[in-house]
PDB file of C-alpha atoms in Angstrom:
ATOM      1  CA  UNK V   2       0.000   0.000   0.000  1.00  0.00           C
ATOM      2  CA  UNK V   3       1.432   3.380  -1.047  1.00  0.00           C
ATOM      3  CA  UNK V   4       0.171   6.619   0.433  1.00  0.00           C
ATOM      4  CA  UNK V   5      -0.094   9.524  -2.004  1.00  0.00           C
ATOM      5  CA  UNK V   6      -1.173  13.145  -1.505  1.00  0.00           C
ATOM      6  CA  UNK V   7      -0.372  13.106   2.214  1.00  0.00           C
ATOM      7  CA  UNK V   8      -2.311   9.882   2.630  1.00  0.00           C
ATOM      8  CA  UNK V   9      -5.493  11.169   0.972  1.00  0.00           C
ATOM      9  CA  UNK V  10      -5.002   8.782  -1.957  1.00  0.00           C
ATOM     10  CA  UNK V  11      -3.975   5.139  -1.527  1.00  0.00           C
ATOM     11  CA  UNK V  12      -2.492   2.845  -4.170  1.00  0.00           C
ATOM     12  CA  UNK V  13      -2.294  -0.928  -3.884  1.00  0.00           C
ATOM     13  CA  UNK V  14      -2.374  -4.064  -6.050  1.00  0.00           C
ATOM     14  CA  UNK V  15      -5.038  -6.438  -4.664  1.00  0.00           C
ATOM     15  CA  UNK V  16      -4.672  -8.951  -7.533  1.00  0.00           C
ATOM     16  CA  UNK V  17      -2.302  -9.809 -10.361  1.00  0.00           C
ATOM     17  CA  UNK V  18      -2.463  -7.146 -13.057  1.00  0.00           C
ATOM     18  CA  UNK V  19      -4.879  -5.023 -11.004  1.00  0.00           C
ATOM     19  CA  UNK V  20      -4.127  -1.624  -9.461  1.00  0.00           C
ATOM     20  CA  UNK V  21      -6.494   0.074  -7.012  1.00  0.00           C
ATOM     21  CA  UNK V  22      -6.627   3.780  -6.214  1.00  0.00           C
ATOM     22  CA  UNK V  23      -8.660   4.679  -3.127  1.00  0.00           C
ATOM     23  CA  UNK V  24      -9.820   8.209  -2.342  1.00  0.00           C
ATOM     24  CA  UNK V  25      -9.133   8.416   1.408  1.00  0.00           C
ATOM     25  CA  UNK V  26     -10.205  11.860   2.536  1.00  0.00           C
ATOM     26  CA  UNK V  27     -13.124  11.026   4.871  1.00  0.00           C
ATOM     27  CA  UNK V  28     -12.692  14.165   6.970  1.00  0.00           C
ATOM     28  CA  UNK V  29     -13.808  16.194   3.946  1.00  0.00           C
ATOM     29  CA  UNK V  30     -16.254  13.661   2.486  1.00  0.00           C
ATOM     30  CA  UNK V  31     -13.808  12.515  -0.172  1.00  0.00           C
ATOM     31  CA  UNK V  32     -13.446  16.059  -1.523  1.00  0.00           C
ATOM     32  CA  UNK V  33     -10.883  16.500  -4.291  1.00  0.00           C
ATOM     33  CA  UNK V  34      -8.162  19.085  -3.714  1.00  0.00           C
ATOM     34  CA  UNK V  35      -5.218  20.061  -5.895  1.00  0.00           C
ATOM     35  CA  UNK V  36      -2.774  17.773  -4.127  1.00  0.00           C
ATOM     36  CA  UNK V  37      -5.024  14.737  -4.588  1.00  0.00           C
ATOM     37  CA  UNK V  38      -5.829  15.500  -8.211  1.00  0.00           C
ATOM     38  CA  UNK V  39      -2.174  16.044  -9.106  1.00  0.00           C
ATOM     39  CA  UNK V  40      -1.220  12.801  -7.359  1.00  0.00           C
ATOM     40  CA  UNK V  41      -4.010  10.902  -9.117  1.00  0.00           C
ATOM     41  CA  UNK V  42      -2.946  12.162 -12.538  1.00  0.00           C
ATOM     42  CA  UNK V  43       0.695  11.312 -11.887  1.00  0.00           C
ATOM     43  CA  UNK V  44      -0.070   7.864 -10.456  1.00  0.00           C
ATOM     44  CA  UNK V  45      -2.322   6.885 -13.363  1.00  0.00           C
ATOM     45  CA  UNK V  46       0.292   8.027 -15.878  1.00  0.00           C
ATOM     46  CA  UNK V  47       2.855   5.703 -14.276  1.00  0.00           C
ATOM     47  CA  UNK V  48       0.651   2.594 -14.016  1.00  0.00           C
ATOM     48  CA  UNK V  49       0.632  -0.305 -16.469  1.00  0.00           C
ATOM     49  CA  UNK V  50      -1.861  -2.606 -14.719  1.00  0.00           C
ATOM     50  CA  UNK V  51      -4.300  -4.367 -17.061  1.00  0.00           C
ATOM     51  CA  UNK V  52      -7.187  -2.965 -15.048  1.00  0.00           C
ATOM     52  CA  UNK V  53      -7.448   0.058 -12.762  1.00  0.00           C
ATOM     53  CA  UNK V  54      -9.999   0.078  -9.949  1.00  0.00           C
ATOM     54  CA  UNK V  55     -10.999   3.470  -8.548  1.00  0.00           C
ATOM     55  CA  UNK V  56     -12.922   3.595  -5.272  1.00  0.00           C
ATOM     56  CA  UNK V  57     -13.402   5.595  -2.082  1.00  0.00           C
ATOM     57  CA  UNK V  58     -13.388   5.057   1.657  1.00  0.00           C
ATOM     58  CA  UNK V  59     -16.055   5.311   4.325  1.00  0.00           C
ATOM     59  CA  UNK V  60     -19.524   6.492   3.343  1.00  0.00           C
ATOM     60  CA  UNK V  61     -18.349   8.683   0.454  1.00  0.00           C
ATOM     61  CA  UNK V  62     -16.842   8.002  -2.923  1.00  0.00           C
ATOM     62  CA  UNK V  63     -16.269  11.702  -3.434  1.00  0.00           C
ATOM     63  CA  UNK V  64     -18.219  14.907  -2.833  1.00  0.00           C
ATOM     64  CA  UNK V  65     -16.334  16.584  -5.680  1.00  0.00           C
ATOM     65  CA  UNK V  66     -14.333  19.789  -5.454  1.00  0.00           C
ATOM     66  CA  UNK V  67     -13.162  20.941  -2.034  1.00  0.00           C
ATOM     67  CA  UNK V  68     -15.135  24.197  -1.813  1.00  0.00           C
ATOM     68  CA  UNK V  69     -13.950  25.078   1.682  1.00  0.00           C
ATOM     69  CA  UNK V  70     -12.067  28.279   2.428  1.00  0.00           C
ATOM     70  CA  UNK V  71     -13.052  30.074  -0.784  1.00  0.00           C
ATOM     71  CA  UNK V  72     -14.362  33.194   0.917  1.00  0.00           C
ATOM     72  CA  UNK V  73     -12.195  36.276   0.744  1.00  0.00           C
ATOM     73  CA  UNK V  74     -11.135  39.148  -1.451  1.00  0.00           C
ATOM     74  CA  UNK V  75      -9.735  36.803  -4.098  1.00  0.00           C
ATOM     75  CA  UNK V  76     -12.838  34.580  -4.195  1.00  0.00           C
ATOM     76  CA  UNK V  77     -13.220  34.749  -7.988  1.00  0.00           C
ATOM     77  CA  UNK V  78      -9.605  33.800  -8.732  1.00  0.00           C
ATOM     78  CA  UNK V  79      -9.510  31.008  -6.176  1.00  0.00           C
ATOM     79  CA  UNK V  80     -12.830  29.533  -7.293  1.00  0.00           C
ATOM     80  CA  UNK V  81     -11.806  29.483 -10.949  1.00  0.00           C
ATOM     81  CA  UNK V  82      -8.414  27.981 -10.130  1.00  0.00           C
ATOM     82  CA  UNK V  83     -10.060  25.246  -8.076  1.00  0.00           C
ATOM     83  CA  UNK V  84     -11.977  23.768 -10.996  1.00  0.00           C
ATOM     84  CA  UNK V  85      -9.334  24.350 -13.640  1.00  0.00           C
ATOM     85  CA  UNK V  86      -6.199  22.434 -14.577  1.00  0.00           C
ATOM     86  CA  UNK V  87      -5.737  19.830 -11.809  1.00  0.00           C
ATOM     87  CA  UNK V  88      -9.211  18.353 -12.240  1.00  0.00           C
ATOM     88  CA  UNK V  89      -8.975  18.229 -16.026  1.00  0.00           C
ATOM     89  CA  UNK V  90      -5.524  16.658 -15.802  1.00  0.00           C
ATOM     90  CA  UNK V  91      -6.882  13.893 -13.573  1.00  0.00           C
ATOM     91  CA  UNK V  92      -9.843  13.310 -15.894  1.00  0.00           C
ATOM     92  CA  UNK V  93      -7.580  13.199 -18.941  1.00  0.00           C
ATOM     93  CA  UNK V  94      -5.242  10.731 -17.236  1.00  0.00           C
ATOM     94  CA  UNK V  95      -8.127   8.358 -16.514  1.00  0.00           C
ATOM     95  CA  UNK V  96      -9.608   8.773 -19.986  1.00  0.00           C
ATOM     96  CA  UNK V  97      -6.227   8.161 -21.576  1.00  0.00           C
ATOM     97  CA  UNK V  98      -5.385   5.085 -19.510  1.00  0.00           C
ATOM     98  CA  UNK V  99      -4.564   2.275 -21.940  1.00  0.00           C
ATOM     99  CA  UNK V 100      -6.522  -0.409 -20.117  1.00  0.00           C
ATOM    100  CA  UNK V 101     -10.054  -0.556 -18.659  1.00  0.00           C
ATOM    101  CA  UNK V 102     -10.925   1.526 -15.596  1.00  0.00           C
ATOM    102  CA  UNK V 103     -13.590   0.337 -13.151  1.00  0.00           C
ATOM    103  CA  UNK V 104     -15.145   2.661 -10.552  1.00  0.00           C
ATOM    104  CA  UNK V 105     -16.546   1.071  -7.390  1.00  0.00           C
ATOM    105  CA  UNK V 106     -18.919   3.568  -5.790  1.00  0.00           C
ATOM    106  CA  UNK V 107     -18.730   2.644  -2.116  1.00  0.00           C
ATOM    107  CA  UNK V 108     -20.532   5.837  -1.112  1.00  0.00           C
ATOM    108  CA  UNK V 109     -22.134   8.981  -2.464  1.00  0.00           C
ATOM    109  CA  UNK V 110     -20.688  10.454  -5.678  1.00  0.00           C
ATOM    110  CA  UNK V 111     -21.513  14.130  -5.981  1.00  0.00           C
ATOM    111  CA  UNK V 112     -20.497  16.857  -8.438  1.00  0.00           C
ATOM    112  CA  UNK V 113     -16.962  16.411  -9.666  1.00  0.00           C
ATOM    113  CA  UNK V 114     -16.878  13.092  -7.828  1.00  0.00           C
ATOM    114  CA  UNK V 115     -19.643  11.811 -10.089  1.00  0.00           C
ATOM    115  CA  UNK V 116     -17.862  13.085 -13.193  1.00  0.00           C
ATOM    116  CA  UNK V 117     -14.723  11.311 -11.999  1.00  0.00           C
ATOM    117  CA  UNK V 118     -16.741   8.097 -11.733  1.00  0.00           C
ATOM    118  CA  UNK V 119     -18.252   8.584 -15.189  1.00  0.00           C
ATOM    119  CA  UNK V 120     -14.752   8.765 -16.618  1.00  0.00           C
ATOM    120  CA  UNK V 121     -14.351   5.074 -15.771  1.00  0.00           C
ATOM    121  CA  UNK V 122     -15.301   2.515 -18.399  1.00  0.00           C
ATOM    122  CA  UNK V 123     -17.494   0.510 -16.000  1.00  0.00           C
ATOM    123  CA  UNK V 124     -19.187   1.591 -12.756  1.00  0.00           C
ATOM    124  CA  UNK V 125     -20.512  -0.634  -9.984  1.00  0.00           C
ATOM    125  CA  UNK V 126     -22.360   0.945  -7.044  1.00  0.00           C
ATOM    126  CA  UNK V 127     -23.444  -0.007  -3.557  1.00  0.00           C
ATOM    127  CA  UNK V 128     -27.218  -0.009  -3.220  1.00  0.00           C
ATOM    128  CA  UNK V 129     -27.263   2.730  -0.570  1.00  0.00           C
ATOM    129  CA  UNK V 130     -25.374   5.447  -2.464  1.00  0.00           C
ATOM    130  CA  UNK V 131     -26.660   8.754  -3.812  1.00  0.00           C
ATOM    131  CA  UNK V 132     -25.565  10.331  -7.085  1.00  0.00           C
ATOM    132  CA  UNK V 133     -26.000  13.962  -7.949  1.00  0.00           C
ATOM    133  CA  UNK V 134     -24.890  17.114  -9.723  1.00  0.00           C
ATOM    134  CA  UNK V 135     -25.510  20.247  -7.609  1.00  0.00           C
ATOM    135  CA  UNK V 136     -24.263  23.097  -9.871  1.00  0.00           C
ATOM    136  CA  UNK V 137     -27.792  24.581 -10.034  1.00  0.00           C
ATOM    137  CA  UNK V 138     -27.806  24.766  -6.235  1.00  0.00           C
ATOM    138  CA  UNK V 139     -24.422  26.538  -6.232  1.00  0.00           C
ATOM    139  CA  UNK V 140     -24.812  29.002  -9.089  1.00  0.00           C
ATOM    140  CA  UNK V 141     -22.164  27.156 -11.103  1.00  0.00           C
ATOM    141  CA  UNK V 142     -22.126  26.706 -14.881  1.00  0.00           C
ATOM    142  CA  UNK V 143     -20.511  23.327 -15.483  1.00  0.00           C
ATOM    143  CA  UNK V 144     -17.736  22.745 -18.021  1.00  0.00           C
ATOM    144  CA  UNK V 145     -18.770  21.819 -21.554  1.00  0.00           C
ATOM    145  CA  UNK V 146     -16.414  18.833 -21.459  1.00  0.00           C
ATOM    146  CA  UNK V 147     -18.114  17.529 -18.322  1.00  0.00           C
ATOM    147  CA  UNK V 148     -21.604  18.080 -19.713  1.00  0.00           C
ATOM    148  CA  UNK V 149     -20.639  16.305 -22.928  1.00  0.00           C
ATOM    149  CA  UNK V 150     -19.555  13.295 -20.872  1.00  0.00           C
ATOM    150  CA  UNK V 151     -22.913  13.152 -19.084  1.00  0.00           C
ATOM    151  CA  UNK V 152     -24.854  13.446 -22.347  1.00  0.00           C
ATOM    152  CA  UNK V 153     -22.747  10.658 -23.830  1.00  0.00           C
ATOM    153  CA  UNK V 154     -23.131   8.339 -20.839  1.00  0.00           C
ATOM    154  CA  UNK V 155     -26.743   8.842 -19.733  1.00  0.00           C
ATOM    155  CA  UNK V 156     -28.390  10.774 -22.584  1.00  0.00           C
ATOM    156  CA  UNK V 157     -29.744  14.291 -23.000  1.00  0.00           C
ATOM    157  CA  UNK V 158     -32.979  13.859 -21.036  1.00  0.00           C
ATOM    158  CA  UNK V 159     -31.246  12.396 -17.981  1.00  0.00           C
ATOM    159  CA  UNK V 160     -28.497  15.018 -18.139  1.00  0.00           C
ATOM    160  CA  UNK V 161     -31.146  17.738 -18.181  1.00  0.00           C
ATOM    161  CA  UNK V 162     -32.818  16.203 -15.129  1.00  0.00           C
ATOM    162  CA  UNK V 163     -29.578  15.947 -13.159  1.00  0.00           C
ATOM    163  CA  UNK V 164     -28.316  19.446 -13.924  1.00  0.00           C
ATOM    164  CA  UNK V 165     -31.560  21.439 -13.937  1.00  0.00           C
ATOM    165  CA  UNK V 166     -33.034  20.007 -10.720  1.00  0.00           C
ATOM    166  CA  UNK V 167     -29.823  19.440  -8.780  1.00  0.00           C
ATOM    167  CA  UNK V 168     -31.554  16.495  -7.096  1.00  0.00           C
ATOM    168  CA  UNK V 169     -29.705  13.438  -5.893  1.00  0.00           C
ATOM    169  CA  UNK V 170     -30.813  10.046  -7.234  1.00  0.00           C
ATOM    170  CA  UNK V 171     -30.406   6.675  -5.570  1.00  0.00           C
ATOM    171  CA  UNK V 172     -28.370   3.815  -6.994  1.00  0.00           C
ATOM    172  CA  UNK V 173     -31.343   2.088  -8.646  1.00  0.00           C
ATOM    173  CA  UNK V 174     -32.379   5.288 -10.406  1.00  0.00           C
ATOM    174  CA  UNK V 175     -28.742   5.765 -11.385  1.00  0.00           C
ATOM    175  CA  UNK V 176     -28.822   2.295 -12.936  1.00  0.00           C
ATOM    176  CA  UNK V 177     -31.932   3.215 -14.943  1.00  0.00           C
ATOM    177  CA  UNK V 178     -30.282   6.429 -16.102  1.00  0.00           C
ATOM    178  CA  UNK V 179     -27.106   4.660 -17.217  1.00  0.00           C
ATOM    179  CA  UNK V 180     -24.916   6.317 -14.584  1.00  0.00           C
ATOM    180  CA  UNK V 181     -23.872   2.900 -13.276  1.00  0.00           C
ATOM    181  CA  UNK V 182     -23.659  -0.561 -14.836  1.00  0.00           C
ATOM    182  CA  UNK V 183     -24.491  -2.621 -11.768  1.00  0.00           C
ATOM    183  CA  UNK V 184     -25.866  -2.193  -8.237  1.00  0.00           C
ATOM    184  CA  UNK V 185     -24.975  -4.615  -5.425  1.00  0.00           C
ATOM    185  CA  UNK V 186     -25.653  -4.732  -1.672  1.00  0.00           C
ATOM    186  CA  UNK V 187     -23.271  -2.404   0.148  1.00  0.00           C
ATOM    187  CA  UNK V 188     -21.646  -5.239   2.074  1.00  0.00           C
ATOM    188  CA  UNK V 189     -20.823  -7.053  -1.161  1.00  0.00           C
ATOM    189  CA  UNK V 190     -19.437  -4.122  -3.146  1.00  0.00           C
ATOM    190  CA  UNK V 191     -15.729  -4.571  -2.441  1.00  0.00           C
ATOM    191  CA  UNK V 192     -15.711  -8.253  -3.330  1.00  0.00           C
ATOM    192  CA  UNK V 193     -17.923  -7.731  -6.383  1.00  0.00           C
ATOM    193  CA  UNK V 194     -15.719  -4.912  -7.665  1.00  0.00           C
ATOM    194  CA  UNK V 195     -12.506  -6.859  -7.034  1.00  0.00           C
ATOM    195  CA  UNK V 196     -13.948  -9.909  -8.772  1.00  0.00           C
ATOM    196  CA  UNK V 197     -15.010  -7.871 -11.809  1.00  0.00           C
ATOM    197  CA  UNK V 198     -11.725  -5.984 -12.043  1.00  0.00           C
ATOM    198  CA  UNK V 199      -9.634  -9.144 -11.571  1.00  0.00           C
ATOM    199  CA  UNK V 200     -11.633 -10.874 -14.308  1.00  0.00           C
ATOM    200  CA  UNK V 201     -10.873  -7.987 -16.655  1.00  0.00           C
ATOM    201  CA  UNK V 202      -7.196  -7.956 -15.665  1.00  0.00           C
ATOM    202  CA  UNK V 203      -6.981 -11.663 -16.480  1.00  0.00           C
ATOM    203  CA  UNK V 204      -7.934 -11.110 -20.113  1.00  0.00           C
ATOM    204  CA  UNK V 205      -5.568 -10.576 -23.024  1.00  0.00           C
ATOM    205  CA  UNK V 206      -3.732  -7.248 -22.618  1.00  0.00           C
ATOM    206  CA  UNK V 207      -3.509  -6.641 -26.370  1.00  0.00           C
ATOM    207  CA  UNK V 208      -7.261  -7.110 -26.654  1.00  0.00           C
ATOM    208  CA  UNK V 209      -8.050  -4.893 -23.659  1.00  0.00           C
ATOM    209  CA  UNK V 210      -5.852  -2.036 -24.868  1.00  0.00           C
ATOM    210  CA  UNK V 211      -6.832  -2.452 -28.518  1.00  0.00           C
ATOM    211  CA  UNK V 212     -10.572  -2.531 -27.909  1.00  0.00           C
ATOM    212  CA  UNK V 213     -10.374   0.429 -25.540  1.00  0.00           C
ATOM    213  CA  UNK V 214      -8.449   2.387 -28.168  1.00  0.00           C
ATOM    214  CA  UNK V 215     -11.068   1.602 -30.818  1.00  0.00           C
ATOM    215  CA  UNK V 216     -13.936   2.553 -28.484  1.00  0.00           C
ATOM    216  CA  UNK V 217     -12.221   5.822 -27.539  1.00  0.00           C
ATOM    217  CA  UNK V 218     -11.623   6.656 -31.220  1.00  0.00           C
ATOM    218  CA  UNK V 219     -15.249   5.960 -32.136  1.00  0.00           C
ATOM    219  CA  UNK V 220     -16.374   8.247 -29.297  1.00  0.00           C
ATOM    220  CA  UNK V 221     -14.130  11.016 -30.614  1.00  0.00           C
ATOM    221  CA  UNK V 222     -15.561  10.699 -34.128  1.00  0.00           C
ATOM    222  CA  UNK V 223     -19.346  10.584 -33.778  1.00  0.00           C
ATOM    223  CA  UNK V 224     -19.924  10.646 -37.519  1.00  0.00           C
ATOM    224  CA  UNK V 225     -17.921   9.031 -40.329  1.00  0.00           C
ATOM    225  CA  UNK V 226     -14.303   8.252 -39.528  1.00  0.00           C
ATOM    226  CA  UNK V 227     -11.615  10.144 -41.459  1.00  0.00           C
ATOM    227  CA  UNK V 228      -9.967   7.762 -43.905  1.00  0.00           C
ATOM    228  CA  UNK V 229      -6.608   7.824 -42.132  1.00  0.00           C
ATOM    229  CA  UNK V 230      -8.228   7.063 -38.785  1.00  0.00           C
ATOM    230  CA  UNK V 231     -10.248   4.191 -40.230  1.00  0.00           C
ATOM    231  CA  UNK V 232      -7.090   2.812 -41.806  1.00  0.00           C
ATOM    232  CA  UNK V 233      -5.316   2.927 -38.436  1.00  0.00           C
ATOM    233  CA  UNK V 234      -8.137   0.997 -36.776  1.00  0.00           C
ATOM    234  CA  UNK V 235      -8.161  -1.624 -39.522  1.00  0.00           C
ATOM    235  CA  UNK V 236      -4.400  -2.041 -39.156  1.00  0.00           C
ATOM    236  CA  UNK V 237      -4.781  -2.291 -35.393  1.00  0.00           C
ATOM    237  CA  UNK V 238      -7.311  -5.106 -35.746  1.00  0.00           C
ATOM    238  CA  UNK V 239      -5.228  -6.935 -38.336  1.00  0.00           C
ATOM    239  CA  UNK V 240      -2.189  -6.762 -36.049  1.00  0.00           C
ATOM    240  CA  UNK V 241      -3.865  -9.054 -33.526  1.00  0.00           C
ATOM    241  CA  UNK V 242      -3.885 -11.921 -36.020  1.00  0.00           C
ATOM    242  CA  UNK V 243      -0.066 -11.797 -36.047  1.00  0.00           C
ATOM    243  CA  UNK V 244       0.232 -11.731 -32.252  1.00  0.00           C
ATOM    244  CA  UNK V 245       1.414 -14.562 -30.025  1.00  0.00           C
ATOM    245  CA  UNK V 246      -1.474 -13.873 -27.664  1.00  0.00           C
ATOM    246  CA  UNK V 247      -4.133 -14.535 -30.321  1.00  0.00           C
ATOM    247  CA  UNK V 248      -2.537 -17.891 -31.112  1.00  0.00           C
ATOM    248  CA  UNK V 249      -2.333 -18.649 -27.402  1.00  0.00           C
ATOM    249  CA  UNK V 250      -5.954 -17.637 -26.840  1.00  0.00           C
ATOM    250  CA  UNK V 251      -7.222 -19.907 -29.618  1.00  0.00           C
ATOM    251  CA  UNK V 252      -5.012 -22.770 -28.427  1.00  0.00           C
ATOM    252  CA  UNK V 253      -6.093 -22.364 -24.793  1.00  0.00           C
ATOM    253  CA  UNK V 254      -9.753 -22.271 -25.809  1.00  0.00           C
ATOM    254  CA  UNK V 255      -9.375 -25.526 -27.752  1.00  0.00           C
ATOM    255  CA  UNK V 256      -7.485 -27.154 -24.876  1.00  0.00           C
ATOM    256  CA  UNK V 257      -9.981 -25.867 -22.274  1.00  0.00           C
ATOM    257  CA  UNK V 258      -7.326 -24.237 -20.093  1.00  0.00           C
ATOM    258  CA  UNK V 259      -6.438 -20.758 -18.880  1.00  0.00           C
ATOM    259  CA  UNK V 260      -4.371 -18.815 -21.430  1.00  0.00           C
ATOM    260  CA  UNK V 261      -0.865 -17.600 -20.618  1.00  0.00           C
ATOM    261  CA  UNK V 262      -0.664 -14.067 -22.002  1.00  0.00           C
ATOM    262  CA  UNK V 263       2.609 -12.462 -23.087  1.00  0.00           C
ATOM    263  CA  UNK V 264       1.304  -9.111 -24.258  1.00  0.00           C
ATOM    264  CA  UNK V 265       2.714  -9.516 -27.725  1.00  0.00           C
TER     265      UNK V 265
END
């Protein structure tokens, strides 16, 4: 277990090929400050685990930005700085991670904490959590990049509901809205998340990274792909047929045994 950001972010490896980052800032409800966000971005950039599991501690996943101590003569500058570079850097690091990212929502995910969760490829939530976006209650206009992510993940109508009402929704409603993939009893979340993430980490690394790259590219190009981009994706797919791992996967399937991946 490594402590990052003065112990507010924990990094461990609970299974082979699996890295886990835990937001451990319970005194401030998992709030995200500059130190934590910088540490998260740096840690993710240095990882090469085949699956990354992001979770929280206590009753919160994350309440989003740390809005404490903003009052003062320089309120405007401090408020704008708070939601600027460090948060976007952390989001970009998670989005750019080569392998799948799973978010295990152990507790409430609010504001920027919910956007952080939506950056993961798969989200699993405890059945007693609340999810919400409170900008309307704070007088905040949210970033266009964040709003685009919500529209992409849960659709325009659900995004409108979340941002215009500012209401929190429970885990089951979050499942209906597409905010989470799965809801489990709170006492089973850790094991369920570890089992899911370990299963992913046990799959072929070339396939995990390749499929994530294709999915990310398709998200970036909503309409027809530029010819050069389509050619790159075709070449990427064709490259798997020449890989040792594809041969091993086919052989292991025929022999009814676990494959031994080499990543090449």
